[in-house]
Short mmCIF file of C-alpha atoms and ligand atoms in Angstrom, two decimals:
data_model
loop_
_atom_site.label_atom_id
_atom_site.label_comp_id
_atom_site.label_asym_id
_atom_site.label_seq_id
_atom_site.Cartn_x
_atom_site.Cartn_y
_atom_site.Cartn_z
CA MET A 971 72.69 -22.49 21.27
CA LYS A 972 72.86 -21.41 25.05
CA SER A 973 73.55 -23.66 28.12
CA HIS A 974 72.37 -22.46 31.34
CA LEU A 975 73.93 -23.59 34.26
CA HIS A 976 73.14 -23.19 37.89
CA PHE A 977 74.76 -20.30 39.78
CA ILE A 978 75.89 -21.54 43.35
CA ASN A 979 78.50 -20.19 45.64
CA GLY A 980 79.63 -17.70 42.72
CA GLN A 981 80.30 -20.58 40.32
CA PHE A 982 78.53 -21.80 37.12
CA VAL A 983 77.61 -25.27 37.64
CA PRO A 984 76.05 -28.13 36.30
CA SER A 985 73.56 -30.67 38.09
CA GLN A 986 75.46 -33.24 40.06
CA ASP A 987 73.92 -35.91 37.88
CA GLY A 988 74.43 -34.16 34.73
CA LYS A 989 70.56 -33.77 34.44
CA THR A 990 69.03 -30.82 31.86
CA PHE A 991 65.76 -29.88 29.94
CA GLU A 992 65.41 -27.92 26.97
CA LYS A 993 64.10 -24.53 26.47
CA HIS A 994 62.33 -23.74 23.08
CA ALA A 995 61.98 -20.29 21.81
CA PRO A 996 57.97 -18.97 21.98
CA VAL A 997 58.14 -17.70 18.57
CA ASP A 998 58.96 -20.54 16.73
CA ASN A 999 59.44 -23.58 19.18
CA GLN A 1000 63.15 -23.71 18.11
CA LEU A 1001 65.20 -25.36 20.53
CA ILE A 1002 67.37 -22.30 21.90
CA ALA A 1003 69.26 -23.67 25.13
CA THR A 1004 69.91 -26.64 27.48
CA VAL A 1005 69.16 -25.93 31.09
CA ALA A 1006 70.69 -27.59 34.15
CA GLU A 1007 67.80 -29.35 35.91
CA GLY A 1008 68.46 -29.05 39.65
CA GLY A 1009 66.87 -31.11 42.53
CA ALA A 1010 67.48 -31.68 46.21
CA SER A 1011 71.28 -31.84 45.92
CA GLU A 1012 71.43 -28.48 44.26
CA ILE A 1013 69.21 -26.92 46.58
CA ASP A 1014 71.33 -28.26 49.48
CA ALA A 1015 74.46 -26.84 48.04
CA ALA A 1016 72.57 -23.28 47.47
CA VAL A 1017 71.26 -22.91 50.63
CA SER A 1018 74.61 -23.94 52.53
CA ALA A 1019 76.48 -21.52 50.38
CA ALA A 1020 73.75 -18.73 51.26
CA ARG A 1021 74.11 -19.44 54.83
CA ASP A 1022 77.90 -19.44 54.58
CA ALA A 1023 77.90 -16.14 53.02
CA LEU A 1024 75.61 -14.65 56.00
CA LYS A 1025 78.18 -15.65 58.54
CA GLY A 1026 81.06 -14.35 56.07
CA ASP A 1027 82.13 -11.19 54.02
CA TRP A 1028 78.46 -10.31 53.27
CA GLY A 1029 77.30 -10.42 56.72
CA LYS A 1030 79.92 -8.34 57.99
CA LEU A 1031 79.74 -5.74 55.27
CA GLY A 1032 77.98 -2.84 56.79
CA THR A 1033 75.16 -0.97 55.36
CA ASP A 1034 76.88 1.59 53.47
CA LYS A 1035 79.41 -0.81 51.56
CA ARG A 1036 76.33 -3.00 50.77
CA VAL A 1037 74.10 -0.16 49.46
CA ALA A 1038 77.18 0.85 47.15
CA MET A 1039 77.61 -2.96 46.18
CA LEU A 1040 73.84 -3.00 44.89
CA HIS A 1041 74.13 0.26 43.02
CA ALA A 1042 77.18 -1.44 41.15
CA VAL A 1043 74.79 -4.13 40.42
CA ALA A 1044 72.28 -1.98 38.96
CA ASP A 1045 75.05 -0.15 37.10
CA GLY A 1046 76.40 -3.57 35.93
CA ILE A 1047 72.73 -4.61 34.48
CA THR A 1048 72.36 -1.16 32.69
CA ARG A 1049 76.27 -1.69 31.26
CA ARG A 1050 75.01 -5.27 29.80
CA PHE A 1051 71.27 -3.67 29.16
CA ASP A 1052 71.58 -5.04 25.61
CA ASP A 1053 72.40 -8.75 26.88
CA PHE A 1054 69.59 -8.77 29.29
CA VAL A 1055 67.45 -7.50 26.78
CA ALA A 1056 68.02 -10.12 24.13
CA ALA A 1057 67.75 -12.84 26.77
CA GLU A 1058 64.59 -11.72 28.00
CA ALA A 1059 63.60 -11.59 24.42
CA ALA A 1060 64.64 -15.07 23.19
CA ASP A 1061 62.88 -16.91 26.57
CA THR A 1062 59.61 -14.79 26.12
CA GLY A 1063 59.38 -13.80 22.33
CA GLN A 1064 57.89 -10.36 23.67
CA PRO A 1065 58.59 -7.19 21.75
CA MET A 1066 61.69 -5.64 22.26
CA HIS A 1067 59.97 -2.22 23.12
CA VAL A 1068 58.11 -3.95 26.32
CA ILE A 1069 61.31 -5.63 27.27
CA SER A 1070 63.63 -2.46 26.66
CA HIS A 1071 61.05 0.25 28.34
CA ALA A 1072 59.29 -1.80 31.17
CA PHE A 1073 61.13 -4.74 32.02
CA VAL A 1074 64.69 -4.70 31.91
CA PRO A 1075 65.08 -1.05 33.36
CA ARG A 1076 62.89 -2.30 36.33
CA GLY A 1077 65.56 -4.88 37.07
CA ALA A 1078 68.07 -2.15 37.75
CA ALA A 1079 65.62 0.24 39.54
CA ASN A 1080 64.64 -2.83 41.58
CA PHE A 1081 68.39 -2.78 43.11
CA LYS A 1082 68.85 0.89 43.61
CA ILE A 1083 65.69 2.03 45.32
CA PHE A 1084 65.58 -0.72 47.80
CA ALA A 1085 69.32 0.27 48.71
CA ASP A 1086 68.49 3.58 49.17
CA ILE A 1087 65.34 2.96 51.16
CA VAL A 1088 67.41 0.89 53.74
CA LYS A 1089 70.14 3.60 53.86
CA ASN A 1090 67.42 6.15 54.82
CA VAL A 1091 64.71 4.35 57.05
CA PRO A 1092 64.95 5.52 60.65
CA ALA A 1093 64.73 3.14 63.63
CA GLU A 1094 61.96 3.36 66.08
CA SER A 1095 62.56 4.51 69.70
CA PHE A 1096 60.61 5.47 72.88
CA MET A 1097 61.65 6.76 76.12
CA MET A 1098 59.82 5.32 78.96
CA ASP A 1099 59.14 6.19 82.49
CA THR A 1100 60.21 3.54 85.00
CA PRO A 1101 59.09 3.61 88.62
CA ASP A 1102 62.75 4.90 90.15
CA ALA A 1103 62.10 7.58 87.65
CA THR A 1104 65.60 6.64 85.66
CA GLY A 1105 63.79 5.73 82.74
CA ALA A 1106 64.22 3.55 80.07
CA LEU A 1107 65.05 3.64 76.46
CA ASN A 1108 63.36 1.16 73.85
CA TYR A 1109 64.60 0.95 70.45
CA ALA A 1110 64.01 -1.30 67.24
CA ILE A 1111 66.91 -2.70 65.28
CA ARG A 1112 66.55 -4.84 61.98
CA LYS A 1113 68.35 -7.77 61.44
CA PRO A 1114 68.04 -9.73 57.86
CA LYS A 1115 65.83 -12.70 58.01
CA GLY A 1116 68.47 -14.76 56.94
CA VAL A 1117 68.49 -17.15 53.46
CA VAL A 1118 65.37 -16.21 51.61
CA GLY A 1119 63.75 -18.64 48.92
CA VAL A 1120 62.85 -16.70 45.73
CA ILE A 1121 60.43 -18.34 43.13
CA SER A 1122 59.66 -16.69 40.60
CA PRO A 1123 57.05 -16.97 37.07
CA TRP A 1124 57.72 -16.59 33.48
CA ASN A 1125 55.51 -13.65 32.28
CA ALA A 1126 58.03 -10.70 33.23
CA PRO A 1127 61.00 -12.87 34.56
CA PHE A 1128 64.02 -10.36 35.23
CA LEU A 1129 61.22 -7.73 36.57
CA LEU A 1130 59.52 -10.04 38.98
CA MET A 1131 62.75 -12.09 40.19
CA THR A 1132 64.79 -8.83 40.82
CA TRP A 1133 61.85 -7.34 42.52
CA LYS A 1134 62.35 -9.92 45.45
CA VAL A 1135 66.28 -10.17 45.29
CA GLY A 1136 66.67 -6.41 45.01
CA PRO A 1137 64.79 -5.46 48.53
CA ALA A 1138 66.26 -9.29 49.99
CA LEU A 1139 69.80 -8.24 49.40
CA ALA A 1140 69.47 -4.84 50.52
CA CYS A 1141 68.14 -5.91 53.78
CA GLY A 1142 71.28 -8.10 54.30
CA ASN A 1143 69.94 -11.34 53.60
CA THR A 1144 71.33 -13.96 50.86
CA VAL A 1145 69.09 -15.66 48.40
CA VAL A 1146 68.67 -18.82 46.20
CA VAL A 1147 66.29 -18.19 43.29
CA LYS A 1148 64.35 -20.67 41.54
CA PRO A 1149 63.21 -19.09 38.37
CA SER A 1150 60.55 -20.24 36.47
CA GLU A 1151 61.56 -23.32 34.02
CA GLU A 1152 60.19 -21.28 31.03
CA THR A 1153 62.50 -18.48 31.48
CA PRO A 1154 66.13 -19.30 32.91
CA ALA A 1155 68.38 -16.90 30.91
CA THR A 1156 68.30 -13.47 32.76
CA ALA A 1157 68.52 -14.96 36.53
CA THR A 1158 71.74 -16.86 34.90
CA LEU A 1159 73.22 -13.43 33.39
CA LEU A 1160 72.32 -11.77 36.68
CA GLY A 1161 75.01 -14.30 38.08
CA GLU A 1162 77.63 -12.80 35.91
CA VAL A 1163 76.73 -9.49 36.77
CA MET A 1164 76.96 -10.26 40.55
CA ASN A 1165 80.48 -11.40 39.65
CA GLU A 1166 81.60 -8.62 37.58
CA VAL A 1167 81.00 -6.21 40.53
CA GLY A 1168 82.37 -8.48 43.31
CA VAL A 1169 79.31 -9.71 45.24
CA PRO A 1170 80.70 -12.39 47.50
CA PRO A 1171 80.02 -16.08 46.58
CA GLY A 1172 77.01 -17.47 47.91
CA VAL A 1173 75.10 -14.09 48.06
CA TYR A 1174 73.02 -14.62 44.90
CA ASN A 1175 72.41 -18.40 44.01
CA VAL A 1176 70.31 -19.79 41.19
CA VAL A 1177 68.99 -23.12 41.07
CA HIS A 1178 67.39 -24.24 37.57
CA GLY A 1179 64.46 -26.84 37.47
CA PHE A 1180 61.14 -27.53 38.11
CA GLY A 1181 58.27 -26.97 40.82
CA PRO A 1182 56.40 -29.90 42.27
CA ASN A 1183 58.51 -32.60 43.63
CA ALA A 1184 61.68 -30.65 42.19
CA ALA A 1185 63.99 -27.79 43.08
CA GLY A 1186 60.98 -25.45 44.02
CA GLU A 1187 59.27 -27.82 46.21
CA HIS A 1188 62.68 -28.51 47.72
CA LEU A 1189 63.45 -24.91 48.28
CA THR A 1190 60.31 -24.45 49.93
CA ARG A 1191 60.82 -27.50 52.16
CA HIS A 1192 64.46 -26.93 53.17
CA ASP A 1193 64.81 -26.44 56.93
CA ASP A 1194 67.63 -23.94 56.59
CA VAL A 1195 65.60 -21.45 54.44
CA ASN A 1196 63.99 -18.84 56.61
CA ALA A 1197 61.41 -17.10 54.50
CA ILE A 1198 60.02 -17.71 50.91
CA THR A 1199 58.90 -15.04 48.43
CA PHE A 1200 56.83 -16.36 45.92
CA THR A 1201 55.12 -14.85 42.56
CA GLY A 1202 53.01 -17.33 40.58
CA GLU A 1203 49.52 -18.94 40.49
CA THR A 1204 47.16 -19.10 43.52
CA ARG A 1205 46.94 -22.71 43.73
CA THR A 1206 51.12 -22.97 43.69
CA GLY A 1207 50.91 -20.52 46.68
CA ALA A 1208 48.92 -22.65 48.66
CA ALA A 1209 51.10 -25.83 47.80
CA ILE A 1210 53.83 -23.47 49.11
CA MET A 1211 52.18 -22.29 52.21
CA LYS A 1212 51.77 -25.90 53.52
CA ALA A 1213 55.58 -26.64 52.67
CA ALA A 1214 56.21 -23.52 54.57
CA ALA A 1215 53.97 -24.26 57.46
CA ASP A 1216 56.38 -27.22 58.37
CA GLY A 1217 59.47 -25.03 59.44
CA ILE A 1218 57.05 -21.74 60.48
CA ARG A 1219 58.59 -20.13 57.56
CA ASP A 1220 57.35 -16.67 56.56
CA VAL A 1221 55.62 -16.46 53.14
CA SER A 1222 55.06 -13.26 51.00
CA PHE A 1223 52.92 -13.87 48.08
CA GLU A 1224 52.07 -12.46 44.96
CA LEU A 1225 49.18 -14.47 43.33
CA GLY A 1226 46.77 -14.51 40.22
CA GLY A 1227 44.31 -12.10 39.60
CA LYS A 1228 41.15 -11.70 37.65
CA ASN A 1229 41.09 -7.96 37.26
CA ALA A 1230 38.24 -5.41 36.23
CA GLY A 1231 38.48 -2.51 34.08
CA VAL A 1232 35.84 0.20 34.90
CA VAL A 1233 35.20 2.98 32.04
CA PHE A 1234 32.35 5.63 32.94
CA ALA A 1235 30.73 7.10 29.94
CA ASP A 1236 32.82 10.53 30.94
CA CYS A 1237 36.15 9.19 30.33
CA ASP A 1238 38.67 10.56 27.88
CA PHE A 1239 37.39 7.88 25.12
CA GLU A 1240 40.64 7.44 23.27
CA ALA A 1241 42.85 7.39 26.18
CA ALA A 1242 40.55 4.82 27.82
CA VAL A 1243 40.55 2.50 24.63
CA GLU A 1244 44.33 2.70 24.61
CA GLY A 1245 44.60 2.04 28.30
CA ILE A 1246 42.18 -0.85 28.17
CA PHE A 1247 43.92 -2.18 25.04
CA ARG A 1248 47.24 -2.01 26.82
CA SER A 1249 45.97 -3.80 30.22
CA ALA A 1250 44.43 -6.55 28.70
CA PHE A 1251 46.87 -7.17 25.56
CA MET A 1252 50.41 -6.10 26.61
CA ASN A 1253 52.89 -9.04 26.76
CA THR A 1254 50.04 -11.07 25.16
CA GLY A 1255 47.76 -10.86 28.30
CA GLN A 1256 50.21 -12.57 30.26
CA VAL A 1257 50.45 -9.79 33.11
CA CYS A 1258 49.03 -10.46 36.46
CA LEU A 1259 47.70 -6.98 36.81
CA GLY A 1260 46.08 -7.39 33.20
CA THR A 1261 42.67 -6.63 32.61
CA GLU A 1262 40.19 -9.76 31.63
CA ARG A 1263 37.01 -8.62 32.75
CA VAL A 1264 35.67 -4.76 31.09
CA TYR A 1265 32.99 -2.95 32.37
CA VAL A 1266 31.79 -0.07 30.25
CA GLU A 1267 29.00 2.19 30.94
CA ARG A 1268 25.99 1.63 28.85
CA PRO A 1269 25.79 5.12 26.84
CA ILE A 1270 29.26 4.10 25.27
CA PHE A 1271 29.41 0.61 25.34
CA GLU A 1272 29.05 -0.17 21.53
CA ARG A 1273 31.27 2.57 20.38
CA PHE A 1274 33.82 1.28 23.14
CA VAL A 1275 33.58 -2.35 21.88
CA ALA A 1276 34.08 -1.48 18.31
CA ALA A 1277 37.03 0.73 19.18
CA LEU A 1278 38.63 -1.82 21.05
CA LYS A 1279 38.09 -4.31 18.23
CA ALA A 1280 39.84 -2.28 15.86
CA ARG A 1281 42.58 -1.77 18.15
CA CYS A 1282 42.84 -5.77 18.39
CA GLU A 1283 42.72 -6.24 14.78
CA ALA A 1284 45.49 -3.71 13.92
CA VAL A 1285 48.36 -5.55 16.05
CA HIS A 1286 51.63 -6.51 14.32
CA TYR A 1287 52.54 -10.11 15.20
CA GLY A 1288 56.42 -10.85 15.06
CA ARG A 1289 59.60 -11.66 16.42
CA PRO A 1290 60.97 -9.22 19.18
CA GLY A 1291 63.34 -7.57 16.64
CA ASP A 1292 61.00 -7.53 13.63
CA ALA A 1293 60.34 -3.90 12.45
CA GLY A 1294 56.67 -2.95 13.58
CA ALA A 1295 56.20 -5.98 15.54
CA ASN A 1296 54.29 -5.04 18.65
CA TYR A 1297 52.57 -8.35 19.53
CA GLY A 1298 54.25 -11.78 20.68
CA PRO A 1299 53.40 -15.25 21.20
CA LEU A 1300 52.31 -16.93 24.40
CA ILE A 1301 55.22 -18.56 26.72
CA SER A 1302 54.61 -22.44 25.69
CA ALA A 1303 52.67 -24.97 23.82
CA GLU A 1304 51.03 -25.85 27.21
CA HIS A 1305 49.78 -22.41 27.80
CA LYS A 1306 48.54 -21.91 24.46
CA SER A 1307 46.29 -25.06 24.94
CA LYS A 1308 45.08 -23.64 28.09
CA VAL A 1309 44.38 -20.04 26.77
CA LEU A 1310 42.65 -21.88 23.67
CA SER A 1311 40.61 -24.21 25.86
CA TYR A 1312 39.23 -20.79 27.32
CA TYR A 1313 38.51 -19.84 23.87
CA GLU A 1314 36.43 -22.80 23.19
CA ARG A 1315 34.59 -22.57 26.34
CA ALA A 1316 33.74 -18.94 26.00
CA MET A 1317 31.93 -20.11 22.89
CA ALA A 1318 30.15 -23.20 24.75
CA GLU A 1319 29.34 -20.69 27.32
CA GLY A 1320 27.19 -18.72 24.88
CA ALA A 1321 29.81 -15.63 24.14
CA THR A 1322 29.34 -13.43 21.22
CA LEU A 1323 32.69 -13.24 19.68
CA VAL A 1324 33.92 -9.53 18.85
CA THR A 1325 37.10 -10.57 17.50
CA GLY A 1326 39.76 -13.19 17.43
CA GLY A 1327 39.00 -16.53 19.04
CA GLY A 1328 41.70 -18.56 17.55
CA VAL A 1329 45.00 -19.10 15.96
CA PRO A 1330 46.35 -16.63 13.50
CA ALA A 1331 47.91 -17.35 10.21
CA MET A 1332 51.46 -17.00 10.52
CA PRO A 1333 54.55 -17.42 8.05
CA VAL A 1334 56.15 -20.51 7.80
CA ASP A 1335 59.04 -19.72 9.77
CA LEU A 1336 56.89 -18.73 12.77
CA ALA A 1337 53.94 -21.32 12.48
CA ALA A 1338 55.49 -23.64 15.25
CA GLY A 1339 55.09 -20.60 17.68
CA HIS A 1340 52.60 -20.15 20.48
CA TRP A 1341 50.60 -17.22 18.58
CA VAL A 1342 46.99 -16.93 19.63
CA GLN A 1343 44.80 -13.89 18.53
CA PRO A 1344 43.96 -11.13 20.93
CA THR A 1345 40.06 -11.86 21.77
CA ILE A 1346 37.02 -9.94 22.80
CA TRP A 1347 33.83 -11.41 24.02
CA THR A 1348 30.35 -10.03 25.33
CA GLY A 1349 26.97 -11.35 26.26
CA LEU A 1350 28.11 -13.82 28.86
CA PRO A 1351 26.92 -13.76 32.52
CA GLU A 1352 29.19 -13.28 35.24
CA SER A 1353 28.88 -16.96 36.36
CA ALA A 1354 30.88 -18.07 32.99
CA SER A 1355 33.95 -19.69 33.94
CA VAL A 1356 35.53 -17.33 31.22
CA VAL A 1357 34.36 -14.25 33.35
CA ARG A 1358 35.22 -15.77 36.91
CA GLU A 1359 38.54 -17.47 36.39
CA GLU A 1360 42.12 -16.06 35.48
CA ILE A 1361 42.92 -17.10 31.80
CA PHE A 1362 46.31 -15.22 31.72
CA GLY A 1363 46.06 -14.72 28.01
CA PRO A 1364 45.24 -12.21 25.54
CA CYS A 1365 41.36 -11.77 26.08
CA CYS A 1366 38.73 -10.00 27.68
CA HIS A 1367 34.88 -10.01 28.17
CA ILE A 1368 33.33 -6.84 28.18
CA ARG A 1369 29.72 -5.93 29.72
CA PRO A 1370 27.78 -2.76 29.97
CA PHE A 1371 26.77 -1.19 33.62
CA ASP A 1372 24.10 1.43 34.14
CA SER A 1373 25.44 2.74 37.84
CA GLU A 1374 28.42 3.06 40.15
CA ASP A 1375 26.98 0.87 42.53
CA GLU A 1376 26.25 -1.99 40.05
CA VAL A 1377 29.91 -1.72 38.70
CA VAL A 1378 31.57 -1.81 42.20
CA GLY A 1379 29.38 -4.96 42.99
CA LEU A 1380 30.37 -6.70 39.53
CA ALA A 1381 34.15 -5.87 40.07
CA ASN A 1382 34.28 -7.02 43.71
CA ALA A 1383 32.30 -10.43 42.70
CA ASN A 1384 35.62 -12.56 42.06
CA ARG A 1385 37.53 -14.46 44.64
CA TYR A 1386 40.76 -12.43 43.46
CA GLY A 1387 41.73 -8.94 44.20
CA LEU A 1388 45.16 -7.62 42.60
CA SER A 1389 44.24 -4.56 40.37
CA THR A 1390 41.62 -2.38 38.90
CA THR A 1391 41.78 0.11 36.09
CA ILE A 1392 39.14 3.09 36.05
CA TRP A 1393 38.54 5.61 33.17
CA THR A 1394 36.41 8.67 34.46
CA GLU A 1395 37.17 12.53 34.19
CA ASN A 1396 35.15 12.84 37.58
CA LEU A 1397 37.42 13.14 40.16
CA ARG A 1398 34.95 12.59 43.24
CA ARG A 1399 33.74 9.30 41.54
CA ALA A 1400 37.26 8.06 40.95
CA HIS A 1401 38.16 8.50 44.65
CA ARG A 1402 34.97 6.90 45.67
CA VAL A 1403 34.75 3.75 43.35
CA ALA A 1404 38.81 3.46 43.89
CA ALA A 1405 38.27 3.45 47.62
CA ALA A 1406 35.29 0.59 47.36
CA ILE A 1407 36.79 -2.04 44.91
CA GLU A 1408 38.83 -4.56 46.90
CA VAL A 1409 42.12 -4.88 45.31
CA GLY A 1410 45.63 -4.30 46.47
CA ILE A 1411 46.29 -1.48 43.86
CA THR A 1412 43.64 0.79 41.67
CA TRP A 1413 44.64 2.81 38.82
CA VAL A 1414 42.88 5.83 37.74
CA ASN A 1415 43.05 6.91 34.02
CA SER A 1416 46.20 4.60 33.87
CA TRP A 1417 47.57 1.10 34.30
CA PHE A 1418 50.94 -0.43 35.48
CA LEU A 1419 52.32 2.88 36.76
CA ARG A 1420 53.81 2.89 40.28
CA ASP A 1421 56.42 4.45 42.25
CA LEU A 1422 58.22 1.74 43.74
CA ARG A 1423 57.98 3.44 46.90
CA THR A 1424 54.57 2.54 47.65
CA PRO A 1425 52.91 -0.74 48.76
CA PHE A 1426 52.34 -3.58 46.25
CA GLY A 1427 50.27 -6.87 46.80
CA GLY A 1428 47.14 -8.71 46.12
CA SER A 1429 43.58 -8.60 48.23
CA LYS A 1430 41.37 -11.84 48.90
CA GLN A 1431 43.11 -14.81 47.11
CA SER A 1432 45.49 -12.67 45.12
CA GLY A 1433 48.06 -12.79 47.83
CA ILE A 1434 49.67 -12.50 51.31
CA GLY A 1435 51.58 -9.40 52.40
CA ARG A 1436 52.58 -6.17 50.92
CA GLU A 1437 56.03 -5.42 49.26
CA GLY A 1438 57.40 -2.27 48.00
CA GLY A 1439 59.16 0.82 49.78
CA VAL A 1440 59.54 0.33 53.49
CA HIS A 1441 56.80 -2.23 53.26
CA SER A 1442 59.52 -4.64 51.76
CA LEU A 1443 61.20 -4.21 55.05
CA GLU A 1444 58.58 -5.61 56.91
CA PHE A 1445 59.15 -9.03 54.91
CA TYR A 1446 62.72 -8.98 54.46
CA THR A 1447 63.89 -8.13 58.04
CA GLU A 1448 63.16 -9.21 61.45
CA LEU A 1449 62.58 -6.37 64.01
CA ARG A 1450 64.26 -6.78 67.46
CA ASN A 1451 63.47 -4.67 70.55
CA ILE A 1452 65.81 -3.58 72.63
CA CYS A 1453 65.29 -1.98 76.26
CA ILE A 1454 68.00 -0.28 78.19
CA LYS A 1455 67.25 0.81 81.81
CA LEU A 1456 68.62 4.25 82.16
P1 NAD B 1086 53.26 -21.09 38.55
O1 NAD B 1086 52.58 -20.93 39.95
O2 NAD B 1086 52.98 -22.04 37.79
O3 NAD B 1086 55.04 -21.28 38.86
C1 NAD B 1086 55.79 -20.14 39.35
C2 NAD B 1086 56.81 -20.68 40.11
O4 NAD B 1086 56.72 -21.69 40.99
C3 NAD B 1086 57.91 -21.34 38.64
O5 NAD B 1086 59.22 -20.95 39.18
C4 NAD B 1086 57.40 -22.79 39.08
O6 NAD B 1086 58.32 -23.97 38.67
C5 NAD B 1086 57.17 -22.73 40.87
N1 NAD B 1086 56.40 -23.87 41.30
C6 NAD B 1086 55.48 -24.33 40.69
N2 NAD B 1086 54.74 -25.23 41.72
C7 NAD B 1086 55.64 -25.28 42.99
C8 NAD B 1086 55.75 -25.96 44.02
N3 NAD B 1086 54.72 -26.93 44.16
N4 NAD B 1086 56.81 -25.81 44.84
C9 NAD B 1086 57.86 -24.66 44.38
N5 NAD B 1086 57.63 -24.10 43.39
C10 NAD B 1086 56.52 -24.35 42.40
O7 NAD B 1086 53.08 -19.64 37.97
P2 NAD B 1086 53.18 -19.24 36.61
O8 NAD B 1086 52.59 -19.98 35.32
O9 NAD B 1086 54.78 -19.31 36.25
O10 NAD B 1086 52.97 -17.50 36.41
C11 NAD B 1086 51.55 -17.25 35.93
C12 NAD B 1086 50.90 -16.81 37.30
O11 NAD B 1086 51.60 -15.94 38.09
C13 NAD B 1086 49.53 -16.28 37.11
O12 NAD B 1086 48.79 -16.83 37.94
C14 NAD B 1086 49.72 -14.87 37.31
O13 NAD B 1086 48.81 -14.07 37.72
C15 NAD B 1086 50.82 -15.08 38.47
N6 NAD B 1086 51.49 -13.84 38.70
C16 NAD B 1086 51.19 -12.94 39.62
C17 NAD B 1086 51.92 -11.65 40.20
C18 NAD B 1086 51.82 -10.99 41.10
O14 NAD B 1086 52.37 -10.06 41.47
N7 NAD B 1086 50.70 -11.00 41.87
C19 NAD B 1086 52.91 -11.18 38.92
C20 NAD B 1086 53.15 -12.14 38.13
C21 NAD B 1086 52.60 -13.25 37.68
O1 6OD B 1087 55.64 -3.71 39.33
C1 6OD B 1087 55.70 -4.77 40.05
O2 6OD B 1087 56.28 -4.68 41.03
C2 6OD B 1087 55.13 -6.08 39.92
N1 6OD B 1087 55.26 -6.76 40.69
C3 6OD B 1087 54.42 -6.11 38.67
C4 6OD B 1087 53.55 -7.21 38.44
C5 6OD B 1087 53.29 -7.84 37.18
C6 6OD B 1087 52.72 -8.92 36.80
O3 6OD B 1087 52.92 -9.83 35.70
#
């Protein structure tokens, strides 16, 4: 059994009061780790180490050496690729191919790409006229914000945590990470890599623990934290925003979604079925960008529903390493009961169940795991809670539509605005509909495909701010203007 300690000032340490909590495997609910449970004193120690590192070796490193060090971190992740995959698989129970193709490689990329961006981004400057005709030079310099609090969720833990830590460090900040209590392993393992490649103590700190009235909230309320970057539920974002208001600290939020998939009759049918299947059911539906509302143009509606049903009924449940396993459990018993409560609610609201709707029969060794069936409904009004609220499970509601205007209206009639996936072979329509849907990112004939140099974030209640490429620099640095009279 593993024991995950905090990583503070370059050292693995238990909580001062010795408190721990248990981590159980999603696949079979077996105890797999004890985790140090941090509170105010661990957050204080981590923030103080992070502050000292800013004033010490890290702060004095210079861009070239910092960039080289972050490349070494990326290489260190790649060197220990199998350890990261195994740790993420144990914590999440998701299929190996999802973790090893999508999630862990992104962890390494998150360090490399932002290091390169920071090295290459030019500074802004303007020559201005002055009354005495000598002129003045105005130029902006970028300074790190300082100590950045990183609070991350459990659904793609390593990808989402490094997506914040990579740019924060590239910009010269130091970080205190509070990973999700459900997925402590990869954040801890990254501490080993930081030490292996010589990142100075205090630059990367991890405090494990819970959110409200616990490590997470202490981090958001800490006076010496300069900025907070958070990925998670919208209502948690609201709580963090209130906490950050006290110190007038900057926030960047990537929050929930209730994303629409739009399938036009002229789509490449097989590709659209596969694309919507992936977007609704990959990672057992636990992807913020996932599709829980599907709108299909009426001429292909029945055929599309039948094809997606067949695809769902062909999934192979299993442990991450099992041969052929391509569908994992939900993260926890708590999340399973939330998802199942929506399955019940859908039926109470009058849905037609196309497939799923419950718990699959599992072999005895997996019976205690958090398994639920991939589920499709039709026939609900847009006012149904299952169509309006984020479930974050392997399920979607499918509704027919008759016109472009109608489907744009349907897609936009939601408080969230994170992503859309549109399936059509009509290029003009693709551009038109993509521009009309109120979301941070729209995919056309694809899903979850993105150049990391592009902006990422949510519209409406799906987030505040944009990260990615140079946009991350807006959050992780402070611009200062210098005006020199010539
Ligand atoms: P969550 O909001 O419950 O928890 C996220 C993190 O916040 C955890 O580390 C948790 O301990 C911490 N936390 C909880 N309450 C806190 C508080 N009051 N103060 C400080 N920290 C607190 O989210 P989750 O259940 O871990 O993740 C699922 C949610 O995340 C979904 O809503 C999903 O859409 C969203 N998400 C969004 C994106 C995006 O890019 N927009 C990406 C992934 C997940
Ligand atoms: O690709 C990303 O950078 C990103 N933040 C993905 C979010 C996935 C949500 O589950």
